[in-house]
Short mmCIF file of C-alpha atoms and ligand atoms in Angstrom, two decimals:
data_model
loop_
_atom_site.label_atom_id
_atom_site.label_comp_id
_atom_site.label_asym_id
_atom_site.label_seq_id
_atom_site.Cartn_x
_atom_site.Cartn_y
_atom_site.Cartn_z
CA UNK W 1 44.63 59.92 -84.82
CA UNK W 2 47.46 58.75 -87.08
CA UNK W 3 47.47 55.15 -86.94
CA UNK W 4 50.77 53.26 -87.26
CA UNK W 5 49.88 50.42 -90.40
CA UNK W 6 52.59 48.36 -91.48
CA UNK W 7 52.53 46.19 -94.37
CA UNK W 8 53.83 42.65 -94.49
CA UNK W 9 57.22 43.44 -95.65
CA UNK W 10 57.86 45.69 -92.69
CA UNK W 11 56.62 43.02 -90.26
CA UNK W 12 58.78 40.48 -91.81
CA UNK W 13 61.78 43.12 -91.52
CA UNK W 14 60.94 44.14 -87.64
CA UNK W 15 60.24 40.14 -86.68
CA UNK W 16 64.25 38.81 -88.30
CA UNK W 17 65.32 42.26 -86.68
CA UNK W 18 64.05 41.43 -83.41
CA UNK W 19 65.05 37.72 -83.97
CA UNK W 20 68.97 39.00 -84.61
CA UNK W 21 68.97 41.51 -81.69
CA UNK W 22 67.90 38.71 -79.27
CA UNK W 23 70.65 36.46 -80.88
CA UNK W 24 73.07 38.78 -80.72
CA UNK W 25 72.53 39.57 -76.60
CA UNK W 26 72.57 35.81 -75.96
CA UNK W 27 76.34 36.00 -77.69
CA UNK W 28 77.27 39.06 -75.87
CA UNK W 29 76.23 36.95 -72.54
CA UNK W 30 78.16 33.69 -72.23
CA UNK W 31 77.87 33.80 -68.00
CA UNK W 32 75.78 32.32 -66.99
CA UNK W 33 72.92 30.10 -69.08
CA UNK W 34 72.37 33.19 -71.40
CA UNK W 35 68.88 32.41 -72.77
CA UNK W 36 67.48 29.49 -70.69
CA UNK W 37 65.67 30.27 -67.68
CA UNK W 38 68.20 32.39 -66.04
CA UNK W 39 67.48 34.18 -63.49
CA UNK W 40 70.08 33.46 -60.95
CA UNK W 41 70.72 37.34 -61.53
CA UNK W 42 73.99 36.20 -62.97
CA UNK W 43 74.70 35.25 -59.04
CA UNK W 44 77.12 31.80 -58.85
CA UNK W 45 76.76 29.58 -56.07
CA UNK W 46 79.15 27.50 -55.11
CA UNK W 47 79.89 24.36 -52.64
CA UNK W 48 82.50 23.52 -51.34
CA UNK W 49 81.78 19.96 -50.54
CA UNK W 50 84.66 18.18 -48.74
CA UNK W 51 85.19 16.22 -45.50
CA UNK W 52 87.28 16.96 -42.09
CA UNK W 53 90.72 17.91 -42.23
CA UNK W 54 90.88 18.09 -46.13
CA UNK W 55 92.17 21.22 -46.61
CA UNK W 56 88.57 22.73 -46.72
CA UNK W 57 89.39 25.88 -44.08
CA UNK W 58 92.61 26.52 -46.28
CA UNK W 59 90.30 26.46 -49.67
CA UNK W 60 87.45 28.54 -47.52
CA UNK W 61 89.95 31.04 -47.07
CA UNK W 62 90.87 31.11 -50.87
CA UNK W 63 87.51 32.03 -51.79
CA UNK W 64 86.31 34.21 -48.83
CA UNK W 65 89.50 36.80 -49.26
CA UNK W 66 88.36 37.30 -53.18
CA UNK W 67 86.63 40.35 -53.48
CA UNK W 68 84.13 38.96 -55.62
CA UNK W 69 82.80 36.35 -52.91
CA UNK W 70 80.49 36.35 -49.93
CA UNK W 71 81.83 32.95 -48.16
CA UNK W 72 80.67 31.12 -44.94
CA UNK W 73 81.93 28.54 -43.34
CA UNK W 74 79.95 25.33 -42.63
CA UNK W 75 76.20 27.03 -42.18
CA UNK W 76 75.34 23.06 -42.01
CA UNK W 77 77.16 22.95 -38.30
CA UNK W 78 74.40 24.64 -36.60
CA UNK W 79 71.79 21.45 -37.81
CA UNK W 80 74.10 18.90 -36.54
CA UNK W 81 74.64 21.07 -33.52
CA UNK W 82 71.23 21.28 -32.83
CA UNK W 83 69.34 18.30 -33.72
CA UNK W 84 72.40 15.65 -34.03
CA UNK W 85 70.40 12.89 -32.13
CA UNK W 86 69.19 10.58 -34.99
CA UNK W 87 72.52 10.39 -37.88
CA UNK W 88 73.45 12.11 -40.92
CA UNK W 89 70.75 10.36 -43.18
CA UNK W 90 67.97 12.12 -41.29
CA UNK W 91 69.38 15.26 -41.01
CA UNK W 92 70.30 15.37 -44.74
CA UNK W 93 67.22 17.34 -45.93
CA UNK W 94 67.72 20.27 -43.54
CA UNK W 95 71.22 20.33 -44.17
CA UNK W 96 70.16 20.94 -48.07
CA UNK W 97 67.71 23.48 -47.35
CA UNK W 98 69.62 25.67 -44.77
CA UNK W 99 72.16 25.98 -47.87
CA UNK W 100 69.55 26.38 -50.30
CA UNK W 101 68.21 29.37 -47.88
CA UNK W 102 72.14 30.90 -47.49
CA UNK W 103 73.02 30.98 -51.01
CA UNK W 104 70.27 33.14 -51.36
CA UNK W 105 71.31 35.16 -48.60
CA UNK W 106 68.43 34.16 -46.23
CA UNK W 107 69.42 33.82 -42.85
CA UNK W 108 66.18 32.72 -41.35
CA UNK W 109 66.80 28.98 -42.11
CA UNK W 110 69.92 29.58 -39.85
CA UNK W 111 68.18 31.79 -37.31
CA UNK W 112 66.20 28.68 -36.60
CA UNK W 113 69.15 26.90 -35.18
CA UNK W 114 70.23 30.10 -33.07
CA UNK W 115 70.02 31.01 -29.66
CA UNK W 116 66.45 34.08 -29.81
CA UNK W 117 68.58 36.83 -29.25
CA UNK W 118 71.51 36.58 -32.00
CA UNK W 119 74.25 38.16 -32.78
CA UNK W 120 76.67 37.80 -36.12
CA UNK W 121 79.30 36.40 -34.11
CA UNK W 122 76.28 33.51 -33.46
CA UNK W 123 77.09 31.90 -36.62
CA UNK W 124 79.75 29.08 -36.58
CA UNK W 125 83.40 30.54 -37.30
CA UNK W 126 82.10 33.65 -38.31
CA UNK W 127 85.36 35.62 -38.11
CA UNK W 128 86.51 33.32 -41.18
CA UNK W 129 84.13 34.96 -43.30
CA UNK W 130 86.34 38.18 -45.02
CA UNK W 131 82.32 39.36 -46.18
CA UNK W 132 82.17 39.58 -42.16
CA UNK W 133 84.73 41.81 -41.58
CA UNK W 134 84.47 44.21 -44.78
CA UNK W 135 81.31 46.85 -45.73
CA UNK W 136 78.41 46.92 -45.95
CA UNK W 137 78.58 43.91 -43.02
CA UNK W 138 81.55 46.31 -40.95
CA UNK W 139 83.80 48.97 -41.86
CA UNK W 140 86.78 47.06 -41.14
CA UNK W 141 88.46 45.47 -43.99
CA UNK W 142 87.72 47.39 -47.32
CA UNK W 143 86.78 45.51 -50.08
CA UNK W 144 90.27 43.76 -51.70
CA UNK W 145 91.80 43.67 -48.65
CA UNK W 146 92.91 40.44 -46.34
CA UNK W 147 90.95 40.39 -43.71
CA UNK W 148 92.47 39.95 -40.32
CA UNK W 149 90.32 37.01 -38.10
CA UNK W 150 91.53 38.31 -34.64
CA UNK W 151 90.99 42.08 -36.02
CA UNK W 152 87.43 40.80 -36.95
CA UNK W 153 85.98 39.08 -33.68
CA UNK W 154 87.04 42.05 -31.72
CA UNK W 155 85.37 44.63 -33.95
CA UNK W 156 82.87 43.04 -36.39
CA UNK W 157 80.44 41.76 -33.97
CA UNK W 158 76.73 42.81 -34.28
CA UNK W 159 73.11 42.45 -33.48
CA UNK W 160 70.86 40.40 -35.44
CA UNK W 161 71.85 38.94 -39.24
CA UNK W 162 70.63 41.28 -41.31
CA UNK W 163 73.75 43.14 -42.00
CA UNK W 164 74.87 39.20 -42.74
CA UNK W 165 71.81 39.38 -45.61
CA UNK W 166 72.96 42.61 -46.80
CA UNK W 167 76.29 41.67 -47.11
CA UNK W 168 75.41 38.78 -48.97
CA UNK W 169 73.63 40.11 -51.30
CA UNK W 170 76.30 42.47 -52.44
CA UNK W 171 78.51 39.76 -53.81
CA UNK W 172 78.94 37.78 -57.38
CA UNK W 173 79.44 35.06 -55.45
CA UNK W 174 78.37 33.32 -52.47
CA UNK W 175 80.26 30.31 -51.16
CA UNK W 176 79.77 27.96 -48.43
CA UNK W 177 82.03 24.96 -47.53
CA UNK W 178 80.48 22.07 -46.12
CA UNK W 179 81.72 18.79 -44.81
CA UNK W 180 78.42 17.03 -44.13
CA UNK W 181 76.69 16.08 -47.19
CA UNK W 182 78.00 12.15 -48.06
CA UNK W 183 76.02 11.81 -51.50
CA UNK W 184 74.93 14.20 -54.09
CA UNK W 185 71.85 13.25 -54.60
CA UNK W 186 70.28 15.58 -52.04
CA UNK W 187 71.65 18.25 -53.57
CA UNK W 188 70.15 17.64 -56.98
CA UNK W 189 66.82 20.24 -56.35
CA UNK W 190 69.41 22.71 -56.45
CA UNK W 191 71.25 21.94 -59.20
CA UNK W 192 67.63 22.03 -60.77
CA UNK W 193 66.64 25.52 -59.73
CA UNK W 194 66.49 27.91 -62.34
CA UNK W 195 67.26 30.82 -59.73
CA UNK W 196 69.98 28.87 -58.49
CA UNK W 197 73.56 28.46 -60.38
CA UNK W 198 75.47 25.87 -58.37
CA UNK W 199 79.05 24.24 -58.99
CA UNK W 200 80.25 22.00 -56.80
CA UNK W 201 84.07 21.69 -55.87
CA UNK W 202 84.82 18.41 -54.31
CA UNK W 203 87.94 18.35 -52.36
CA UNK W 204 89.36 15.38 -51.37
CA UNK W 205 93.09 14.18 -49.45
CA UNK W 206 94.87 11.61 -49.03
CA UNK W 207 92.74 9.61 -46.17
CA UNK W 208 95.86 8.24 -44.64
CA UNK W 209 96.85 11.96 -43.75
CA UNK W 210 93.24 13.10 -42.82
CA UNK W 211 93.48 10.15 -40.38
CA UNK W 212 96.90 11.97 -38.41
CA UNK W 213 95.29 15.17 -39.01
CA UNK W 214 92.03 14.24 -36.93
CA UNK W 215 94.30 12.23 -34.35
CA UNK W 216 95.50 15.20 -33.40
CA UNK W 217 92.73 17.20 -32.69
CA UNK W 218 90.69 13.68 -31.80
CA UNK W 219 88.38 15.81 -29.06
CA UNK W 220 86.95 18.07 -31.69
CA UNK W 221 85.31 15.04 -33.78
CA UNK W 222 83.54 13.24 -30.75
CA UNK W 223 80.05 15.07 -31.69
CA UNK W 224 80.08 14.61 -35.18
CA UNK W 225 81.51 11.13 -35.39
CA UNK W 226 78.65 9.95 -33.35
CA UNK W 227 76.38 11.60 -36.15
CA UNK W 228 78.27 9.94 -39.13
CA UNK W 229 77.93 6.82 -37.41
CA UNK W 230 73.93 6.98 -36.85
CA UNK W 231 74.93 7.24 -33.01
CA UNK W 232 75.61 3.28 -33.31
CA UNK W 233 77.72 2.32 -30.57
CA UNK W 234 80.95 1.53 -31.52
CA UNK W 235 84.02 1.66 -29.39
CA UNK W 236 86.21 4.74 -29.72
CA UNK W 237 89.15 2.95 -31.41
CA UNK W 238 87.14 1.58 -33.82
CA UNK W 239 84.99 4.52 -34.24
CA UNK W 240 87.97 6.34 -36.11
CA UNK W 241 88.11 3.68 -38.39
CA UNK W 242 84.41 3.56 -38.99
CA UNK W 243 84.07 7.31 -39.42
CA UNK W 244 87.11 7.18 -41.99
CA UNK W 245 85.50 4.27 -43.37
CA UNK W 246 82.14 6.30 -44.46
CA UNK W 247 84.26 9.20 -45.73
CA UNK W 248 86.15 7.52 -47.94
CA UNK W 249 82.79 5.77 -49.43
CA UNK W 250 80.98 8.82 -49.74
CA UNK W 251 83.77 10.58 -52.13
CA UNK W 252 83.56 7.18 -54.03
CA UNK W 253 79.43 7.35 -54.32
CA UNK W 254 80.10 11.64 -54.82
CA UNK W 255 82.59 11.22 -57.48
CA UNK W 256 81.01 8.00 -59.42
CA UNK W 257 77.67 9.90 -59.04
CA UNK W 258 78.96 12.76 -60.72
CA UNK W 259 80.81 11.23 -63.78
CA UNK W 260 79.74 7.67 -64.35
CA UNK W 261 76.75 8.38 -66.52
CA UNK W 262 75.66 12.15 -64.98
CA UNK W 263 72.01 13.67 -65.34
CA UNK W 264 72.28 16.29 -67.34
CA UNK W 265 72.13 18.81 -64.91
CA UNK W 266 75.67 17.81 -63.42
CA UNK W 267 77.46 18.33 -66.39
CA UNK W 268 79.74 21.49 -66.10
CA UNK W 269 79.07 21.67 -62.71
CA UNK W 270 81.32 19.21 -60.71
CA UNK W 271 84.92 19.20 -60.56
CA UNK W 272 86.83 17.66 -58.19
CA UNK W 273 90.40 18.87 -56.39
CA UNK W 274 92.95 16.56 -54.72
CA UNK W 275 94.49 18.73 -51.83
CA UNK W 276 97.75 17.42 -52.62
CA UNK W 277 97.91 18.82 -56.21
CA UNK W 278 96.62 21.99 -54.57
CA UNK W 279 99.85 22.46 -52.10
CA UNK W 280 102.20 21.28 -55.09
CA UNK W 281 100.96 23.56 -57.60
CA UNK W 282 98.33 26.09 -55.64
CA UNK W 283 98.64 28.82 -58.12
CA UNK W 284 98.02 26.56 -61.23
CA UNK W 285 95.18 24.90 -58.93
CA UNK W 286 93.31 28.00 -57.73
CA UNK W 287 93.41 29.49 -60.77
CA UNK W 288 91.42 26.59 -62.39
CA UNK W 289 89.14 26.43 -59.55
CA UNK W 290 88.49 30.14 -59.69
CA UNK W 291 88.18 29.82 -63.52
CA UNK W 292 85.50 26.84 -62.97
CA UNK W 293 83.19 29.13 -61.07
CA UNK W 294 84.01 32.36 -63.04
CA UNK W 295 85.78 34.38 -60.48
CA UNK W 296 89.31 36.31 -61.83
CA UNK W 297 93.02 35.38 -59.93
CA UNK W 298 94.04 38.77 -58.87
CA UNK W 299 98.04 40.12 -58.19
CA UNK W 300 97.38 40.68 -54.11
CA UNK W 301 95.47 37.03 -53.90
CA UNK W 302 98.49 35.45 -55.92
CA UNK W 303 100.74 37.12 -53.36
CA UNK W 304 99.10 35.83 -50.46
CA UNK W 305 98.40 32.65 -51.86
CA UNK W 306 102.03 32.54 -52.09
CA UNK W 307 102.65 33.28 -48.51
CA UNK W 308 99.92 30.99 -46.90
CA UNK W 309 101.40 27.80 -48.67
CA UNK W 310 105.04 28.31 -48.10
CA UNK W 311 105.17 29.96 -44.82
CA UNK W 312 107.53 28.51 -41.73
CA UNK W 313 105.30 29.03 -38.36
CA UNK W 314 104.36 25.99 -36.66
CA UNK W 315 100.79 25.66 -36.42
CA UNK W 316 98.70 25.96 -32.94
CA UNK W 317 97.62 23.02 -32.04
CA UNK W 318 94.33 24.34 -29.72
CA UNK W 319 92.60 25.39 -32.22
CA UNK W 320 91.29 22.68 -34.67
CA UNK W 321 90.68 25.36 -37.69
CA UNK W 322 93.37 27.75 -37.73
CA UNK W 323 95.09 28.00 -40.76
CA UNK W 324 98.66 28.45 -40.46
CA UNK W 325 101.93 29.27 -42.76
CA UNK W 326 103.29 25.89 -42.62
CA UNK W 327 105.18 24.65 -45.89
CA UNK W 328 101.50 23.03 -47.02
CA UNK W 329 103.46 20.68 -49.15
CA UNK W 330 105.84 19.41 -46.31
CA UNK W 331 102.37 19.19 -43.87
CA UNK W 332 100.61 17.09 -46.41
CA UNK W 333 103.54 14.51 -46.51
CA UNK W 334 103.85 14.51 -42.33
CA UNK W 335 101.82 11.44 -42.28
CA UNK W 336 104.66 9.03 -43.45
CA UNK W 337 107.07 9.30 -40.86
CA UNK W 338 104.51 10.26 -37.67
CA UNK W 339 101.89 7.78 -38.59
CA UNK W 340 102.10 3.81 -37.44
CA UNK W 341 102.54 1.02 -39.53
CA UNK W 342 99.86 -0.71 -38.60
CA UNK W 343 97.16 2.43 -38.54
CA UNK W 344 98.21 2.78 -42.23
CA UNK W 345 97.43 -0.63 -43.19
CA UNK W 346 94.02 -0.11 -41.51
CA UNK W 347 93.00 2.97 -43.23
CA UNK W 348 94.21 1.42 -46.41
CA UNK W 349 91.52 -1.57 -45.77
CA UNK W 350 88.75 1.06 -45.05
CA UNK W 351 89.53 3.10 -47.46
CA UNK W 352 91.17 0.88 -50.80
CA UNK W 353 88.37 1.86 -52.79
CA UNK W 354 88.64 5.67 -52.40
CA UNK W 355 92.38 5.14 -52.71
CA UNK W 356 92.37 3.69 -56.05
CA UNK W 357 89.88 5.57 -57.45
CA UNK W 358 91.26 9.01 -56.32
CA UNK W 359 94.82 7.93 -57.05
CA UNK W 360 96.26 7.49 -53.82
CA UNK W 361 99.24 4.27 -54.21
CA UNK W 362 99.08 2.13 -51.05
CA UNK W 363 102.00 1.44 -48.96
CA UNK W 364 102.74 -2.34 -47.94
CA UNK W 365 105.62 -1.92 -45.03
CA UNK W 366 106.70 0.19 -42.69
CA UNK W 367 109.91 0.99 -45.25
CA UNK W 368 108.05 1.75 -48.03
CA UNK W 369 105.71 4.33 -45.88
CA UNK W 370 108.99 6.02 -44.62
CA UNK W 371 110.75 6.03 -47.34
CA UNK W 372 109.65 9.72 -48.22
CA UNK W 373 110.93 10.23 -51.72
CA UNK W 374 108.61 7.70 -52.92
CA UNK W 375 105.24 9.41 -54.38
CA UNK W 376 102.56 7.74 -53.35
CA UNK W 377 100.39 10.28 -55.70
CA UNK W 378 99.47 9.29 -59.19
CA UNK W 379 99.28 12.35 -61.32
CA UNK W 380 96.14 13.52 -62.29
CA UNK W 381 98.02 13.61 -66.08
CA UNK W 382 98.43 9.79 -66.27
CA UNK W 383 95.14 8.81 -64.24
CA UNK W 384 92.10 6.56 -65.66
CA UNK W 385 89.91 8.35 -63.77
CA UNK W 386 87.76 10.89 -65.91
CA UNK W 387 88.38 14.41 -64.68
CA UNK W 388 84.96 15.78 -66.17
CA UNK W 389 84.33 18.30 -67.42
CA UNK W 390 87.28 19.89 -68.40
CA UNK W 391 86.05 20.81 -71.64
CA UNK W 392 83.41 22.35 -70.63
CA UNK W 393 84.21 24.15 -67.64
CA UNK W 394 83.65 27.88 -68.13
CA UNK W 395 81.59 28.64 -70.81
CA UNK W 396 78.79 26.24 -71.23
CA UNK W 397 76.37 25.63 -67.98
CA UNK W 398 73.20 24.81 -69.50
C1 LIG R 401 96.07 40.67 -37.01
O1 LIG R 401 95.99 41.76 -36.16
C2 LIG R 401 96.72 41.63 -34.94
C3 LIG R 401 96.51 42.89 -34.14
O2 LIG R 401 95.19 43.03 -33.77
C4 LIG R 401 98.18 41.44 -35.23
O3 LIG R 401 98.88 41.23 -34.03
C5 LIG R 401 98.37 40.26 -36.15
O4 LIG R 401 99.71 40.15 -36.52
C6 LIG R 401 97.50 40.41 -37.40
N1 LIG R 401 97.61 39.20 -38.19
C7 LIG R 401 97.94 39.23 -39.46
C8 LIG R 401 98.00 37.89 -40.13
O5 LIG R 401 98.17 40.24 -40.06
C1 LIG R 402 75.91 41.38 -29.75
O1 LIG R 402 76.58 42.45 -30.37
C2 LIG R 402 76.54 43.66 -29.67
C3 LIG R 402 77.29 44.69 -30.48
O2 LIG R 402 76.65 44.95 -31.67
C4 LIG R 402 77.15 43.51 -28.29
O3 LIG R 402 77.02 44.71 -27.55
C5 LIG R 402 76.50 42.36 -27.54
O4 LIG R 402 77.17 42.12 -26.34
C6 LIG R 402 76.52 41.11 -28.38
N1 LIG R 402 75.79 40.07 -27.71
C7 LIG R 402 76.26 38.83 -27.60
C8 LIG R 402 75.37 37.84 -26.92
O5 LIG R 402 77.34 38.51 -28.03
#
């Protein structure tokens, strides 16, 4: 048998060849963490980490009607649902591993929390999910279409999740958009995974209009109040208060975590979103946010993003999560002219740290609140606060 000898020279040759072939794929593969560990299989994951009525269902909806992305909303629902007896601090762990288990498209974790016999339509606003309504999960919506919710719960229903799985594991991306983690630090196994490639978009709003947002639909936060609050027993009245008072510390301890001094596995992987510059400038906005997570703007998505934020409708007030054509800019302002005096000044107590830090100006009469052509909003452009990492957004996740 011939045997194949090569001499020294050759072996040099074939070693710097291999050497430059293996450089050269790492350039040709900027996305994502070319020749570290990889093996996310080039899937992103992405949280959407924000509190109630933020915005979140409007952002949801941004990323679950791009093709590219499998999107549920609030998996974490079904824990609190289930098990909310003790607080939020002892149900943090199982809120971070039912997400760890959906962003890899393993609905078992969530099975645990449903009734035996489940359906898709189990899972908590299910019909908000466009990767719910569209193939291979149901024929309904093709692929780069909108997706129609009331279309969807009549016809998308079905037995079991495994089409749910399937789905899932058809996308680029999968995104989930959660309202009940208060610190980061829970999330940090996942930000360690090699198989995992999280970014984190932290939306925040202006607390003083989250406060007249869940006034209005007060009924819906009963449950989870008493969870935020460790079930201590606190008198409704004050309960608001309290409730807003732990939001509005937890984007302080999120946001500080993330760019006061970071580990490195943060960096490139947090970036937070007022909702307010969102409904001012939403194309400019979405665009970055898609850009942070590596998903393309597309014509039909700028068109509807178009319509969503400058429709007329008035918005139903029975349902707590519907998300309506109202001028978004005008509805984020509503709060100065409906909301007391004196609740302001309270929520601005609670909340002065949040306020400063996230650039929301404080009002101190009952004049200066109405007097609507006064921005209360400092822009982002002329803001102390560090809006990491802008530099290093896209490319570079290692
Ligand atoms: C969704 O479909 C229903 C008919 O089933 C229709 O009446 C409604 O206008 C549609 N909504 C949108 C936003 O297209
Ligand atoms: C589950 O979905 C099937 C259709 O696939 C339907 O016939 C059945 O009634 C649903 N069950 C429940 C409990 O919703």
């Amino acid at each position: 048998m011939p045997r194949c000898r090569l001499g020294p020279p050759t072996l040099v040759l074939l070693v710097f060849l291999h050497g430059a072939v293996v450089v050269l794929l790492c350039g040709w593969y900027i996305q994502p963490n070319p020749c570290g560990p990889s093996p996310s299989q080039g899937k992103v994951h992405v949280l959407l980490l924000s509190s109630w009525r933020s915005g979140s269902s409007f952002l949801g909806q941004v990323f679950s009607q791009h093709p590219s992305v499998f999107y549920l909303m609030e998996p974490a629902w079904h824990v609190w649902d289930k098990l909310q007896a003790p607080g939020a601090r002892v149900l943090r762990m199982a809120v971070r591993d039912l997400i760890r288990s959906v962003f890899q498209c393993d609905m078992s974790g969530v099975e645990a929390y449903l009734p035996e016999q489940q359906n898709v339509s189990s899972l908590f606003m299910w019909s908000h999910s466009r990767g719910l309504c569209s193939p291979p999960a149901c024929s309904l919506t093709p692929r780069g279409r909108f997706s129609n919710q009331s279309e969807c719960l009549r016809l998308c229903d079905s037995m079991g999740l495994l089409r749910a799985e399937e789905a899932c594991r058809t996308y680029s991306h999968v995104v989930l958009k959660e309202v009940r983690f208060f610190e980061l630090e829970s999330l940090y196994p996942l930000l360690q995974d090699p198989t995992m490639d999280l970014r984190i978009i932290h939306l925040v709003r202006d607390p003083r209009a989250v406060m007249r947002s869940r006034e209005q639909s007060a009924k819906a936060f009963v449950k989870d109040n008493a969870v935020v609050l460790e079930q201590a027993n606190v008198p409704a009245v004050e309960a608001q208060y309290r409730v807003m008072q732990e939001i509005c510390r937890s984007h302080v301890r999120i946001n500080e975590r993330a760019t006061l001094k970071p580990p490195d596995f943060l960096r490139g992987r947090y970036k937070i979103v007022r909702y307010e510059d969102v409904v001012r400038n939403p194309l400019k906005e979405i665009d970055a946010m898609y850009n942070f997570v590596g998903l393309q703007m597309t014509e039909p998505l700028e068109e509807w993003i178009y319509k969503v934020t400058h429709g007329k409708g008035k918005g139903s007030k029975k349902d707590a999560f519907q998300i309506t054509s109202r001028n978004a800019a005008d509805v984020s302002q509503a709060w100065r002219t409906t909301l007391p005096y004196d609740k302001v000044r309270r929520i601005q107590e609670v909340c002065k740290g949040a306020m400063s830090l996230l650039g929301y100006r404080t009002v101190g009469s009952d004049k200066e609140q109405k007097t609507v052509d006064v921005d209360l909003l400092v822009p982002k452009e002329r803001y102390q606060f560090s809006w990491l990492p802008a530099k290093t957004e896209h490319t570079n996740h290692m």
